[in-house]
mmCIF file with all atom_site columns, C-alpha atoms and ligand atoms in Angstrom:
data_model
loop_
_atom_site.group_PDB
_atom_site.id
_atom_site.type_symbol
_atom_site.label_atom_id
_atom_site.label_alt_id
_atom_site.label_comp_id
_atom_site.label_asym_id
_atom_site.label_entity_id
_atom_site.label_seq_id
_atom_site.pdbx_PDB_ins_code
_atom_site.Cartn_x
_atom_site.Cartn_y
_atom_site.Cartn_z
_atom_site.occupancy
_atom_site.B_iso_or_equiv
_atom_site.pdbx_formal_charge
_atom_site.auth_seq_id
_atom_site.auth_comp_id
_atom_site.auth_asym_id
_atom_site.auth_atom_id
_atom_site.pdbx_PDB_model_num
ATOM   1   C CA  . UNK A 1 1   ? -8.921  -1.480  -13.635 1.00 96.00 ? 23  UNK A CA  1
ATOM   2   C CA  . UNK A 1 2   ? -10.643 0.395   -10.968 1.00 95.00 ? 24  UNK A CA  1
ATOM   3   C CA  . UNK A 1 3   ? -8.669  0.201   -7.705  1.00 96.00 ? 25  UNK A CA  1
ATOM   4   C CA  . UNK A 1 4   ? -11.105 -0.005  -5.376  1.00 94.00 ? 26  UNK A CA  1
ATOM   5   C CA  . UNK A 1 5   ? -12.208 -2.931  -7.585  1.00 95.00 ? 27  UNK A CA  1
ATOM   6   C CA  . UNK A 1 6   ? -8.309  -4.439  -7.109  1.00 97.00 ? 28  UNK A CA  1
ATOM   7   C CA  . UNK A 1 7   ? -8.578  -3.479  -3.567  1.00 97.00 ? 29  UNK A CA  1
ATOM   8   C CA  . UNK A 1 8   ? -11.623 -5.818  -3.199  1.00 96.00 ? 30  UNK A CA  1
ATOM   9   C CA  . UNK A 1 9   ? -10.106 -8.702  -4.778  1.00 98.00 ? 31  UNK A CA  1
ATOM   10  C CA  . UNK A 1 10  ? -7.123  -8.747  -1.736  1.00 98.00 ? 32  UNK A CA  1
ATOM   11  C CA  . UNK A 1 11  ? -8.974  -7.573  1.089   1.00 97.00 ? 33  UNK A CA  1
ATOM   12  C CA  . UNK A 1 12  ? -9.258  -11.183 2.308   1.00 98.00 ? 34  UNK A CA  1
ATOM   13  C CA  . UNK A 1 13  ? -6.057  -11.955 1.674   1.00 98.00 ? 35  UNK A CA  1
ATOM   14  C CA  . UNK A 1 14  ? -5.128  -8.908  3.776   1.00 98.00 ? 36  UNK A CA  1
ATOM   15  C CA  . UNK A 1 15  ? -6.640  -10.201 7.010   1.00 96.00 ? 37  UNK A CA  1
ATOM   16  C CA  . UNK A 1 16  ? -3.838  -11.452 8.812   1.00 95.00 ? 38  UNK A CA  1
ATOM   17  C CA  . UNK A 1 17  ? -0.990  -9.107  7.409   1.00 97.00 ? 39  UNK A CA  1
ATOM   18  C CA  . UNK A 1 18  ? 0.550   -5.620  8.758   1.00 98.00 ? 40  UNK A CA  1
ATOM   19  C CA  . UNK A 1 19  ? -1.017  -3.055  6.316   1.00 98.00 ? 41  UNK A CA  1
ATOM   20  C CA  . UNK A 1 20  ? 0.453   0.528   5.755   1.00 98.00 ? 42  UNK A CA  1
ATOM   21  C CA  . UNK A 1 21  ? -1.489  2.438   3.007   1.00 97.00 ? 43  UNK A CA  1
ATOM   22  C CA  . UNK A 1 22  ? -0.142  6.271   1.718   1.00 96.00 ? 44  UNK A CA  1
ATOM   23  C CA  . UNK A 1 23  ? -2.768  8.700   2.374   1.00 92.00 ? 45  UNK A CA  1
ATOM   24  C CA  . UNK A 1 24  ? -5.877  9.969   0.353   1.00 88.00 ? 46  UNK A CA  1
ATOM   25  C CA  . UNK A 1 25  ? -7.914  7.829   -1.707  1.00 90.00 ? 47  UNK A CA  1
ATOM   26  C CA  . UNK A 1 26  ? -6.377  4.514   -1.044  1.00 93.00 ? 48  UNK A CA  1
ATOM   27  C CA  . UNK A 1 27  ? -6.671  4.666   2.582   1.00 92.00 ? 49  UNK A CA  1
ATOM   28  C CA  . UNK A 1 28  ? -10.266 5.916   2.010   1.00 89.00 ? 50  UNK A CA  1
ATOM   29  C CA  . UNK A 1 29  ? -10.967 2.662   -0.302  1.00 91.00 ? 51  UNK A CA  1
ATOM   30  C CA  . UNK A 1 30  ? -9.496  0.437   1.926   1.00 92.00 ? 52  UNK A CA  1
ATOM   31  C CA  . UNK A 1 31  ? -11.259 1.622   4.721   1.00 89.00 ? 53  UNK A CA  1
ATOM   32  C CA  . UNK A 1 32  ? -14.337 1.521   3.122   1.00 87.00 ? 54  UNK A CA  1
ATOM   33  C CA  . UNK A 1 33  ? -14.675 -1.881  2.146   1.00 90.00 ? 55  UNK A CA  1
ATOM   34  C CA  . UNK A 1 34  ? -13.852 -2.564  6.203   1.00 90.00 ? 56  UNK A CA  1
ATOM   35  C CA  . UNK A 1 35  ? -11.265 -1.507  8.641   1.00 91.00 ? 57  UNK A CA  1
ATOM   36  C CA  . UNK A 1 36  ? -9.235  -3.414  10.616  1.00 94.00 ? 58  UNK A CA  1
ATOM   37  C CA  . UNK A 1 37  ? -6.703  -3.150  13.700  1.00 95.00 ? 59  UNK A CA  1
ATOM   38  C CA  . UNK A 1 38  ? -4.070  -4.391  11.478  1.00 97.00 ? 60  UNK A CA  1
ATOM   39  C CA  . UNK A 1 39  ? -4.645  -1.330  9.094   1.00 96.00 ? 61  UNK A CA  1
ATOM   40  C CA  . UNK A 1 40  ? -2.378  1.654   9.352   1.00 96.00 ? 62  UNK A CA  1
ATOM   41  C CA  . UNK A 1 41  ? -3.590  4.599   7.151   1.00 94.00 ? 63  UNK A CA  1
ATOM   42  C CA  . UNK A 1 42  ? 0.037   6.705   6.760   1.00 94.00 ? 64  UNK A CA  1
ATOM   43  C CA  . UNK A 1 43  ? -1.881  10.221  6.714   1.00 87.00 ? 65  UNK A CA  1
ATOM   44  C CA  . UNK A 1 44  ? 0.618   13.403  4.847   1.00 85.00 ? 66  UNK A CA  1
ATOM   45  C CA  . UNK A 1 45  ? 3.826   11.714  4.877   1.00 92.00 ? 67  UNK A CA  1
ATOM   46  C CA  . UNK A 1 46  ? 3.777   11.396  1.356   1.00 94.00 ? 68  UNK A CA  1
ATOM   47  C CA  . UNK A 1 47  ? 6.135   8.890   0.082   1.00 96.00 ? 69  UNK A CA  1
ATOM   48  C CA  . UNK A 1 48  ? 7.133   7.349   3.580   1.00 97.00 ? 70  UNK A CA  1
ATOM   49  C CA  . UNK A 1 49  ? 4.606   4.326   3.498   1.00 98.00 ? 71  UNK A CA  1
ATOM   50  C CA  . UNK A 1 50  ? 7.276   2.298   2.051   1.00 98.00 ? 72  UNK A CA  1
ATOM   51  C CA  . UNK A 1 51  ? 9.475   3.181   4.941   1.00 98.00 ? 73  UNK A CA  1
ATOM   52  C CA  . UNK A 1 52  ? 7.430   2.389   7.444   1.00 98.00 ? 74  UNK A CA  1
ATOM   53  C CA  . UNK A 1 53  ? 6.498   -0.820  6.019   1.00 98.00 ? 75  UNK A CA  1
ATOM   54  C CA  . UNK A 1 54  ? 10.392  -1.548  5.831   1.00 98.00 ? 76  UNK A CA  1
ATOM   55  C CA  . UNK A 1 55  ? 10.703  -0.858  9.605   1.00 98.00 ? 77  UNK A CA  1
ATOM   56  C CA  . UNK A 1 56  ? 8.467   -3.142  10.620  1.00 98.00 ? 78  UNK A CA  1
ATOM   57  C CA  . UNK A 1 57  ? 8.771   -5.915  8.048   1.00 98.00 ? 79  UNK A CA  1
ATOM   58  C CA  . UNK A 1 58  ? 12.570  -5.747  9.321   1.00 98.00 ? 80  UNK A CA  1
ATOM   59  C CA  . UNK A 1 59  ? 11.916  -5.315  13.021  1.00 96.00 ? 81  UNK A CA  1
ATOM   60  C CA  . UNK A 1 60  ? 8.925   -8.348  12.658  1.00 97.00 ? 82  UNK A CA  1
ATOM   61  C CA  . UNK A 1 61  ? 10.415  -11.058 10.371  1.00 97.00 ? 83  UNK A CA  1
ATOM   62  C CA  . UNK A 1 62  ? 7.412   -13.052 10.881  1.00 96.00 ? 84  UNK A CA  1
ATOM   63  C CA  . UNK A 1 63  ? 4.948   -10.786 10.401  1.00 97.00 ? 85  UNK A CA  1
ATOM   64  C CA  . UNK A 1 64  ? 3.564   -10.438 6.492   1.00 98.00 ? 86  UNK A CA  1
ATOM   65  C CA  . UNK A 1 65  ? 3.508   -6.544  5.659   1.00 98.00 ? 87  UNK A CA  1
ATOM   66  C CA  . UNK A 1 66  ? 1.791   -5.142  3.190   1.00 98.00 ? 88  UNK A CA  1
ATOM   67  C CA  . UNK A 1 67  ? 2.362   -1.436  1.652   1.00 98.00 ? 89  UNK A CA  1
ATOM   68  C CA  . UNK A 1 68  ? -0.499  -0.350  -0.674  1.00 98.00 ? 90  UNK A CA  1
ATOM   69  C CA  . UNK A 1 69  ? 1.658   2.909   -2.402  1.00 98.00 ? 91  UNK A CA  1
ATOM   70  C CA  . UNK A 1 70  ? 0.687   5.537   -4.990  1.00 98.00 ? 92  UNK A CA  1
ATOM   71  C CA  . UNK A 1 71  ? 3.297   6.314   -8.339  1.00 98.00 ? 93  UNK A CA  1
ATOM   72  C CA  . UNK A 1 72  ? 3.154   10.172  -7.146  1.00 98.00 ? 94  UNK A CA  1
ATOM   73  C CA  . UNK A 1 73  ? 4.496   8.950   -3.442  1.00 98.00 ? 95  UNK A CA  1
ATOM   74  C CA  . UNK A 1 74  ? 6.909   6.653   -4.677  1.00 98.00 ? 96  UNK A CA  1
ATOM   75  C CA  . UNK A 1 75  ? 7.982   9.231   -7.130  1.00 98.00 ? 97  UNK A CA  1
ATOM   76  C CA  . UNK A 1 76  ? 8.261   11.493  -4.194  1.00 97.00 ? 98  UNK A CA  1
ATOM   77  C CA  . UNK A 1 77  ? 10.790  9.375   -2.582  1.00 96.00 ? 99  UNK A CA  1
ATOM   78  C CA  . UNK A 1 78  ? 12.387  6.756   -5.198  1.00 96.00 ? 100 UNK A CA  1
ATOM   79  C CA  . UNK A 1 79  ? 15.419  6.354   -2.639  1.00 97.00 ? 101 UNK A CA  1
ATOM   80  C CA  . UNK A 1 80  ? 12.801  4.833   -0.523  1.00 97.00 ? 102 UNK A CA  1
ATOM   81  C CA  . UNK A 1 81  ? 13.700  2.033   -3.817  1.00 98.00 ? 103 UNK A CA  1
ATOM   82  C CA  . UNK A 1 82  ? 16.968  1.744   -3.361  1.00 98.00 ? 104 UNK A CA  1
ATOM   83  C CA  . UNK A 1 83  ? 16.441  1.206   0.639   1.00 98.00 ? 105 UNK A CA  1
ATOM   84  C CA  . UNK A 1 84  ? 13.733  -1.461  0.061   1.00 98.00 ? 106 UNK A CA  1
ATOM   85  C CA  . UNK A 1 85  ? 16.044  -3.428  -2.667  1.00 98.00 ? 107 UNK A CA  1
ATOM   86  C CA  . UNK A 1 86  ? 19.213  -3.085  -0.252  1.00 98.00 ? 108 UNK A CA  1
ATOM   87  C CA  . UNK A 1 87  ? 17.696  -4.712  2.641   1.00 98.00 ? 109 UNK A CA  1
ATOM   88  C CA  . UNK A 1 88  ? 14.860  -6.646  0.802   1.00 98.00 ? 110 UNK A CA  1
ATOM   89  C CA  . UNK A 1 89  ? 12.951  -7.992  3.805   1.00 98.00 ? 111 UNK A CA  1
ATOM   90  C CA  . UNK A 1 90  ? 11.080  -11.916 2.425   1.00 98.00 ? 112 UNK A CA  1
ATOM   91  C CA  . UNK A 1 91  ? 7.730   -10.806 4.435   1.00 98.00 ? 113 UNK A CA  1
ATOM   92  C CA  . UNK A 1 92  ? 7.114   -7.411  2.840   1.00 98.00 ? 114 UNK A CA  1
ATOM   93  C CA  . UNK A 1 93  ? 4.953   -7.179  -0.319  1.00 98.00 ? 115 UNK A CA  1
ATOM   94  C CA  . UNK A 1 94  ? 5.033   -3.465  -1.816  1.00 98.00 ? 116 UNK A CA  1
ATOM   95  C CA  . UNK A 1 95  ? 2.106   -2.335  -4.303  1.00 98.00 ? 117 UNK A CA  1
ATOM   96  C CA  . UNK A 1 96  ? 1.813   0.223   -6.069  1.00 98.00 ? 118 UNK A CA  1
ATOM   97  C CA  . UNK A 1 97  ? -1.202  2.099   -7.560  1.00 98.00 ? 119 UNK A CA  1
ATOM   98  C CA  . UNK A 1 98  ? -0.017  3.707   -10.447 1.00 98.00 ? 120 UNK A CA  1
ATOM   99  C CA  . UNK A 1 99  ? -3.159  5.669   -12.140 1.00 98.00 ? 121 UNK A CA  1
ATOM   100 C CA  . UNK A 1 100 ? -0.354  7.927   -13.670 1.00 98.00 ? 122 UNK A CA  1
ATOM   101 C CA  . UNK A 1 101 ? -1.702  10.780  -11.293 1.00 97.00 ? 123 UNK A CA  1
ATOM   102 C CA  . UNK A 1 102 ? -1.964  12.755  -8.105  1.00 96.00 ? 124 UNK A CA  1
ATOM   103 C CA  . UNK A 1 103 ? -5.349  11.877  -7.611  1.00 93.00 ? 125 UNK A CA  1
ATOM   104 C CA  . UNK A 1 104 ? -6.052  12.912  -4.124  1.00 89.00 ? 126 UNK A CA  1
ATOM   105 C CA  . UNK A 1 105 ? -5.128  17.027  -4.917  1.00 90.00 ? 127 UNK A CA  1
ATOM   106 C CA  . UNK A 1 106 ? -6.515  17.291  -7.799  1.00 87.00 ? 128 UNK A CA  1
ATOM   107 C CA  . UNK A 1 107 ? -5.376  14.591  -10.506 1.00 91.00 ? 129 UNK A CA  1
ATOM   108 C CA  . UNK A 1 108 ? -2.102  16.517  -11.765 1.00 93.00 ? 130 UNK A CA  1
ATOM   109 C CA  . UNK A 1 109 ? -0.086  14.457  -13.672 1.00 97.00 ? 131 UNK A CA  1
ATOM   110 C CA  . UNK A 1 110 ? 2.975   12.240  -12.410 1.00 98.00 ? 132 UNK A CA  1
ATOM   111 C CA  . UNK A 1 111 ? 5.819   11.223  -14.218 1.00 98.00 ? 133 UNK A CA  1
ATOM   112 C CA  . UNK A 1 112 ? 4.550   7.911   -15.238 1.00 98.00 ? 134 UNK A CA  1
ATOM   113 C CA  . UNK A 1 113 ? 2.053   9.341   -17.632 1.00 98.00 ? 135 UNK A CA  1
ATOM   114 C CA  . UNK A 1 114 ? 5.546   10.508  -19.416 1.00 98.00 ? 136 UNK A CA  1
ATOM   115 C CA  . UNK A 1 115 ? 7.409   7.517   -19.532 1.00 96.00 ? 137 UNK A CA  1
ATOM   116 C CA  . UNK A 1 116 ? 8.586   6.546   -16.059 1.00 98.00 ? 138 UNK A CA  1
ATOM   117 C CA  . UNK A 1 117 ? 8.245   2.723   -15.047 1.00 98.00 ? 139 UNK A CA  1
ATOM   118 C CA  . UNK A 1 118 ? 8.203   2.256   -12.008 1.00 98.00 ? 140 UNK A CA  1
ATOM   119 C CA  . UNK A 1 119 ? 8.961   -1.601  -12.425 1.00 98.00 ? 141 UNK A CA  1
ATOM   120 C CA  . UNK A 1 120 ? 11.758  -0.732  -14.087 1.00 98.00 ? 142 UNK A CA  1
ATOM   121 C CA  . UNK A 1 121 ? 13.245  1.907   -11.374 1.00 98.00 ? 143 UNK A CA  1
ATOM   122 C CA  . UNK A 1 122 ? 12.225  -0.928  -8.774  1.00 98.00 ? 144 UNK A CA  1
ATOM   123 C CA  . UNK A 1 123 ? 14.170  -3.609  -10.033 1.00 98.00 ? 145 UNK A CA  1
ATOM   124 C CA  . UNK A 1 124 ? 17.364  -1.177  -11.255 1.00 98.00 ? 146 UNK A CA  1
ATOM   125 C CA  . UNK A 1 125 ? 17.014  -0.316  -6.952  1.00 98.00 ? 147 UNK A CA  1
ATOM   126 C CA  . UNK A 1 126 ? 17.519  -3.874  -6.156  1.00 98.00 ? 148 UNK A CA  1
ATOM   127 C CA  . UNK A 1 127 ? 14.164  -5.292  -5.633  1.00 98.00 ? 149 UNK A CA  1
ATOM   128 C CA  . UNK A 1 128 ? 13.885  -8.640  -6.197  1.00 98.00 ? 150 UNK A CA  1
ATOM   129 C CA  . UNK A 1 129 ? 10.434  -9.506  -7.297  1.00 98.00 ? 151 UNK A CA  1
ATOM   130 C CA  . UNK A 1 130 ? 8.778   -6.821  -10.051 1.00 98.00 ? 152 UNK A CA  1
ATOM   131 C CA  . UNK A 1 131 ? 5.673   -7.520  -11.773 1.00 98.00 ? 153 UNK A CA  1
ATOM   132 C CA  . UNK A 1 132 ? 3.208   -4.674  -13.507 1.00 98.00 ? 154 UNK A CA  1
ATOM   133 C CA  . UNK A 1 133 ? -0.267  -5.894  -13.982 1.00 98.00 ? 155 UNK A CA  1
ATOM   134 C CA  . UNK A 1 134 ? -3.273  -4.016  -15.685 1.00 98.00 ? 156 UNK A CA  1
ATOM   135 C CA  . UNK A 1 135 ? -6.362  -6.400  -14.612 1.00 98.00 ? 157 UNK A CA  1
ATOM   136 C CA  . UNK A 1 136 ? -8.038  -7.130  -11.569 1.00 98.00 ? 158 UNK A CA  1
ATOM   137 C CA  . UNK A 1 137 ? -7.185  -10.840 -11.862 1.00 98.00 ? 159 UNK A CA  1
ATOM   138 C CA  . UNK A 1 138 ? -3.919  -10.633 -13.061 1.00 98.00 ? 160 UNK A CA  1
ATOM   139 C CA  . UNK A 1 139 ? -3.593  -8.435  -9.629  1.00 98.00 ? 161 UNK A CA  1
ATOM   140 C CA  . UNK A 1 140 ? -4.611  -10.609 -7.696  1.00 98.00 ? 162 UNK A CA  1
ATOM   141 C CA  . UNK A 1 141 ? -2.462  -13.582 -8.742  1.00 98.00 ? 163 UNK A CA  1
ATOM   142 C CA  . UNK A 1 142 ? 0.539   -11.399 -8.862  1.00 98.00 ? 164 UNK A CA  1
ATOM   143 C CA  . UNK A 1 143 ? 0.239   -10.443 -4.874  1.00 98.00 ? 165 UNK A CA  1
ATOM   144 C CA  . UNK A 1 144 ? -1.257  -14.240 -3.776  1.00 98.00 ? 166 UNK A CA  1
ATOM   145 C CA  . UNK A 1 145 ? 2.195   -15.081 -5.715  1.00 98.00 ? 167 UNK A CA  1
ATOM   146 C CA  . UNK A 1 146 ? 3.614   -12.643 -3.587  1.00 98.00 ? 168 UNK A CA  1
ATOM   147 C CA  . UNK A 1 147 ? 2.703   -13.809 -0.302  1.00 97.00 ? 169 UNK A CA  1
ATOM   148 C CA  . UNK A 1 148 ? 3.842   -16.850 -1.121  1.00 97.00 ? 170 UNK A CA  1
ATOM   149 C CA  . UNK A 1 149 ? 6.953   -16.327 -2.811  1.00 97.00 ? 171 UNK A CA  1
ATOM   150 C CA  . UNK A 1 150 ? 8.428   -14.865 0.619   1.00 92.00 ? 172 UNK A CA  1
ATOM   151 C CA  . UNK A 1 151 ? 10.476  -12.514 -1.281  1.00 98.00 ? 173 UNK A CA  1
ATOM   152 C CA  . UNK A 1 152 ? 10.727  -8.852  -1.682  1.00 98.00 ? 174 UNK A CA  1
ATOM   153 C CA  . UNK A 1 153 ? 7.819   -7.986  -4.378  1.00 98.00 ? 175 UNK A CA  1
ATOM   154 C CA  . UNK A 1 154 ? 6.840   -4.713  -5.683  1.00 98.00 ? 176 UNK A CA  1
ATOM   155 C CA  . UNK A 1 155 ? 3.766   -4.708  -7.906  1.00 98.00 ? 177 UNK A CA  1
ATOM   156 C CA  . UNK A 1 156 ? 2.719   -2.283  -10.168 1.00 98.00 ? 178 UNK A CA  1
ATOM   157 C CA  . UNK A 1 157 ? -1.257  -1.931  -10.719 1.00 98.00 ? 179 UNK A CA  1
ATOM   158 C CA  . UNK A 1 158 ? -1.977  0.086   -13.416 1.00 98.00 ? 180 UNK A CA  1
ATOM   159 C CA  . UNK A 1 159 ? -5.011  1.562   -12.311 1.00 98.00 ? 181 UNK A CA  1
ATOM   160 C CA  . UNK A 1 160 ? -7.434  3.951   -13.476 1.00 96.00 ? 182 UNK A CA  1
ATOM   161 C CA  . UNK A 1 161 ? -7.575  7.778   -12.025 1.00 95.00 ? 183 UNK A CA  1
ATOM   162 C CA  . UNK A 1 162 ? -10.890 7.976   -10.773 1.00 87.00 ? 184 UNK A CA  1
ATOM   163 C CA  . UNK A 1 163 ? -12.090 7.844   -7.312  1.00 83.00 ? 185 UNK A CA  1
ATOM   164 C CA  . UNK A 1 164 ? -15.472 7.878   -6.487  1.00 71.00 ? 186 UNK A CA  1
ATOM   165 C CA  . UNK A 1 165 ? -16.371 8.323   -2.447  1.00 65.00 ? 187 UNK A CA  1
ATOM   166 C CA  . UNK A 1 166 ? -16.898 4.811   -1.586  1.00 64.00 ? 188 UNK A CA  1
ATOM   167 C CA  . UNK A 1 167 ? -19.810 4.063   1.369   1.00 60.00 ? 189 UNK A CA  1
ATOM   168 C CA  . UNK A 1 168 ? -19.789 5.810   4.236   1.00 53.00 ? 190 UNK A CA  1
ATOM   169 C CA  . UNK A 1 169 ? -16.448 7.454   3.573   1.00 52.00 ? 191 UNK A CA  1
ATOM   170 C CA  . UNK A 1 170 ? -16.551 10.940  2.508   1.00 49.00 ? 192 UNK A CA  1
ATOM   171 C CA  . UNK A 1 171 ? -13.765 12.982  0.987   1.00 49.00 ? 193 UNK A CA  1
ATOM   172 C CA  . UNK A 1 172 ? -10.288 11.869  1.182   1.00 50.00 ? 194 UNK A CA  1
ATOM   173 C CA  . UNK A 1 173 ? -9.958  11.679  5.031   1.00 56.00 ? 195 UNK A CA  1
ATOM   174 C CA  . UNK A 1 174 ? -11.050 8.916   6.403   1.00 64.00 ? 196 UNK A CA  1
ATOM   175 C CA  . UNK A 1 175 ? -13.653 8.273   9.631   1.00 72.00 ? 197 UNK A CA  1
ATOM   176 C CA  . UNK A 1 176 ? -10.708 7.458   11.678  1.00 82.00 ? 198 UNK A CA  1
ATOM   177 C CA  . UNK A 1 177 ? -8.838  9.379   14.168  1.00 86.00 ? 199 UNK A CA  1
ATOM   178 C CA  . UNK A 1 178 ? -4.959  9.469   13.055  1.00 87.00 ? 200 UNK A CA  1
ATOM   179 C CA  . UNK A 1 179 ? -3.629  9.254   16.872  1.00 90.00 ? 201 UNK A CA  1
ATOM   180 C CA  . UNK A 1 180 ? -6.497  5.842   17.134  1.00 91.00 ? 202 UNK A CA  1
ATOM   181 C CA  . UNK A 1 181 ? -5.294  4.473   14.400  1.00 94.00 ? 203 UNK A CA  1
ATOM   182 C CA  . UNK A 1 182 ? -1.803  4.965   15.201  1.00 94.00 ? 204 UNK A CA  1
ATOM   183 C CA  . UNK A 1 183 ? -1.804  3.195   18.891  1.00 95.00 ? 205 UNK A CA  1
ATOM   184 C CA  . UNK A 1 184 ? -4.303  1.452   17.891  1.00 95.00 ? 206 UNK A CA  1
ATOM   185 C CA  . UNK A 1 185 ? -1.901  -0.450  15.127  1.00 97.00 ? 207 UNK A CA  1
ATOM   186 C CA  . UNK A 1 186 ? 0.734   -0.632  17.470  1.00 96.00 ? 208 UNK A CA  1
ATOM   187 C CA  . UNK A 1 187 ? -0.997  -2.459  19.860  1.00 96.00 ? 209 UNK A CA  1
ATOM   188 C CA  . UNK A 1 188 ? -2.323  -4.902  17.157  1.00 96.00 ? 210 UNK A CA  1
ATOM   189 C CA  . UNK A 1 189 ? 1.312   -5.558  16.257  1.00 96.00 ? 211 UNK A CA  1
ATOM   190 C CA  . UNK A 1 190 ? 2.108   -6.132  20.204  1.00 93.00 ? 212 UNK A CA  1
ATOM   191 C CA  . UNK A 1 191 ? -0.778  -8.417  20.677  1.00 90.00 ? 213 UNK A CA  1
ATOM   192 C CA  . UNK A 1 192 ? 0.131   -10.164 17.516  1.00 84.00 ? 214 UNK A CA  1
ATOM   193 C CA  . UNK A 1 193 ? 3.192   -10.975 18.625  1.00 83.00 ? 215 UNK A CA  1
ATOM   194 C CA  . UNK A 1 194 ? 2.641   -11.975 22.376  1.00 81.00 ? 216 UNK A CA  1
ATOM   195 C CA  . UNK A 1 195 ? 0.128   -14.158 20.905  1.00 77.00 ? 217 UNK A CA  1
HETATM 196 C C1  . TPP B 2 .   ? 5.083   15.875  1.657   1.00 69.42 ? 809 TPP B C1  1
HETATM 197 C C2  . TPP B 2 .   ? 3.701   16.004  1.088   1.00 69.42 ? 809 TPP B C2  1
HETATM 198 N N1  . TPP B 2 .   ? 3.504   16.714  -0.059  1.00 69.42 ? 809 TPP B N1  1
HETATM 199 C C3  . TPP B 2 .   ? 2.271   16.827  -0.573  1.00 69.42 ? 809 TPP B C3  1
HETATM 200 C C4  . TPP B 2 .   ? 1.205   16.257  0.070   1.00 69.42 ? 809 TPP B C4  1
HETATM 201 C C5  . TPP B 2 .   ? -0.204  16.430  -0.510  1.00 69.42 ? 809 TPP B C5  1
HETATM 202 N N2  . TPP B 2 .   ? -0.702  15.216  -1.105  1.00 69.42 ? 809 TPP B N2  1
HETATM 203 C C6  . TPP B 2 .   ? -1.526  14.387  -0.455  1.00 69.42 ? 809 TPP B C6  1
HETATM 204 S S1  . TPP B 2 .   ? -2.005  13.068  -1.344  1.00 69.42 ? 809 TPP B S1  1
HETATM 205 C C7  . TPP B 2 .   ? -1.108  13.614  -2.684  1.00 69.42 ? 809 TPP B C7  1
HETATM 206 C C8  . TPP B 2 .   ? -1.097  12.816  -3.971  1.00 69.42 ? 809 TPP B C8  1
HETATM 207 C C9  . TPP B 2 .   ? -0.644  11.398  -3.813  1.00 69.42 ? 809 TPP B C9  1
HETATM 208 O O1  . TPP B 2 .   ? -0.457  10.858  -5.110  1.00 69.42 ? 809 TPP B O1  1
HETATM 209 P P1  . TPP B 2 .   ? -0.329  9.323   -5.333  1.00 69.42 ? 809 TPP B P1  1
HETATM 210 O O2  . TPP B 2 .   ? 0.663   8.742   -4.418  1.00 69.42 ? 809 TPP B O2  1
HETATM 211 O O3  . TPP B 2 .   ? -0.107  9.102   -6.785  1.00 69.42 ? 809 TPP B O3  1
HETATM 212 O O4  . TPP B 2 .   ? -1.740  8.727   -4.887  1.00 69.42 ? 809 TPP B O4  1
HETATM 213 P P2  . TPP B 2 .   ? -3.208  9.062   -5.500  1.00 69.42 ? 809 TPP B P2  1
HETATM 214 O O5  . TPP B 2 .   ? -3.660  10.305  -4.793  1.00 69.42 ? 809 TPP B O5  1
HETATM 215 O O6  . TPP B 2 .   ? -3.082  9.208   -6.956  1.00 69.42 ? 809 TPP B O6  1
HETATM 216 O O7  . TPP B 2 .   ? -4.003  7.882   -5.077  1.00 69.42 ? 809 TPP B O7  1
HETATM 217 C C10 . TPP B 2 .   ? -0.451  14.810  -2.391  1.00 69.42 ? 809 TPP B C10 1
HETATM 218 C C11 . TPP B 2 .   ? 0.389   15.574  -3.352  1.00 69.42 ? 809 TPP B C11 1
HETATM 219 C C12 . TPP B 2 .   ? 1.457   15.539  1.239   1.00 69.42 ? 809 TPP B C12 1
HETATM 220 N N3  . TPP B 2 .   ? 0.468   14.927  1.908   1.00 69.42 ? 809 TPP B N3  1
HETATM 221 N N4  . TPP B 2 .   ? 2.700   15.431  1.739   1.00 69.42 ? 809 TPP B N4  1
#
C-alpha cells in the first residue's frame, strides 16, 4: 500500500481530532492532501511524536489524538512503548507507517526489514489495542475501529518505501513555518476546548 494512498482514506476521519505526525514524508503527505489547524507536523524530534501525542491525549481526555509515526522513529525511542502502554490514554490512536525504512534520509534500512514487529513490541509494552494491516481498506477499518473502540490502539501499516513529492509540496519540508504551526496548534487546542 502506498501511504499517501492510506493517508487519503483517513483524512476525513481526521477532521475533528488532535493530529501529531513525525517529520519528513508523512508530514509532507498529510499536508498535501490539505492542512489543517488541528495538524501538528513534529519537525527533527525523531521518535517524540508519540510523546507528544501522550501529553496531550492525557492532559485533554476528551479530545481524540491521533499520532501518524514512522518504524525508524518508533525504533528510535521504543520506551516511548512502554510509556504509551503504562498510561494507555482511551482517546489516543497511534499509527505507525512501517515501510521497513528511513525513507526521509535516504531509505536505509530499519530493523523491521530484519525481523522486528513492531505489533509485537507494542503489545509486550502494554498497549492495549494492536493490529498490523497491509491494505488500504483493511487500514482504514482498523483506525475507524479505533476511534471507536476508545481504547489505546497502535496500528501497524505496512506500507511501501516510496515517496513521491505530492502537489505543491516539495522535498521533505513542508510549506509551513514550524513556529506557525506550533502556536498555531496550540491555539486550535485552546479554542477547541473553550468551545
Ligand atoms: C534525533 C534525530 N535523528 C535523526 C534525524 C534525521 N531524520 C529525519 S527523518 C528520519 C527518518 C525517519 O524514519 P521513519 O520514522 O521510518 O519515517 P520515514 O522517513 O520512513 O517516513 C531521520 C533519520 C532526526 N530528525 N532526528
Amino acid at each position: 500500500m502506498r501511504r499517501l494512498d492510506a493517508l487519503e482514506a483517513i483524512y476525513d476521519d481526521l477532521g475533528e481530532c488532535a493530529v501529531v505526525t513525525i517529520m519528513g514524508a508523512v508530514a509532507a503527505e498529510l499536508q498535501s492532501l490539505g492542512h489543517r489547524p488541528g495538524h501538528f507536523y513534529l519537525q527533527h524530534a525523531m521518535g517524540l511524536a508519540s510523546s507528544v501525542g501522550l501529553g496531550i491525549a492525557l492532559c485533554r481526555p476528551e479530545q481524540t489524538v491521533v499520532v501518524l509515526d514512522g518504524d525508524g522513529s518508533v525504533l528510535m525511542n521504543l520506551g516511548g512503548l512502554s510509556t504509551l502502554g503504562r498510561y494507555r490514554p482511551p482517546n489516543l490512536t497511534h499509527v505507525v507507517f512501517d515501510n521497513e525504512s528511513l525513507l526521509s534520509v535516504g531509505g536505509f534500512p530499519t530493523a523491521t526489514s530484519t525481523g522486528t514487529d513492531l505489533v509485537g513490541v507494542a503489545a509486550a509494552a502494554g498497549v492495549p489495542r494492536t493490529e498490523e494491516v497491509r491494505d488500504v481498506g483493511a487500514f482504514a477499518d482498523a483506525f475507524r475501529e479505533a476511534l471507536a473502540a476508545e481504547e489505546l490502539t497502535t496500528i501497524v501499516a505496512k506500507v511501501d518505501a516510496h515517496y513521491e513529492p505530492p502537489g505543491r509540496t516539495r522535498g521533505f519540508v513542508t510549506g509551513l513555518g514550524l513556529l506557525e504551526n506550533r502556536f498555531e496548534f496550540a491555539r486550535h487546542l485552546q479554542r477547541a476546548r473553550n468551545a
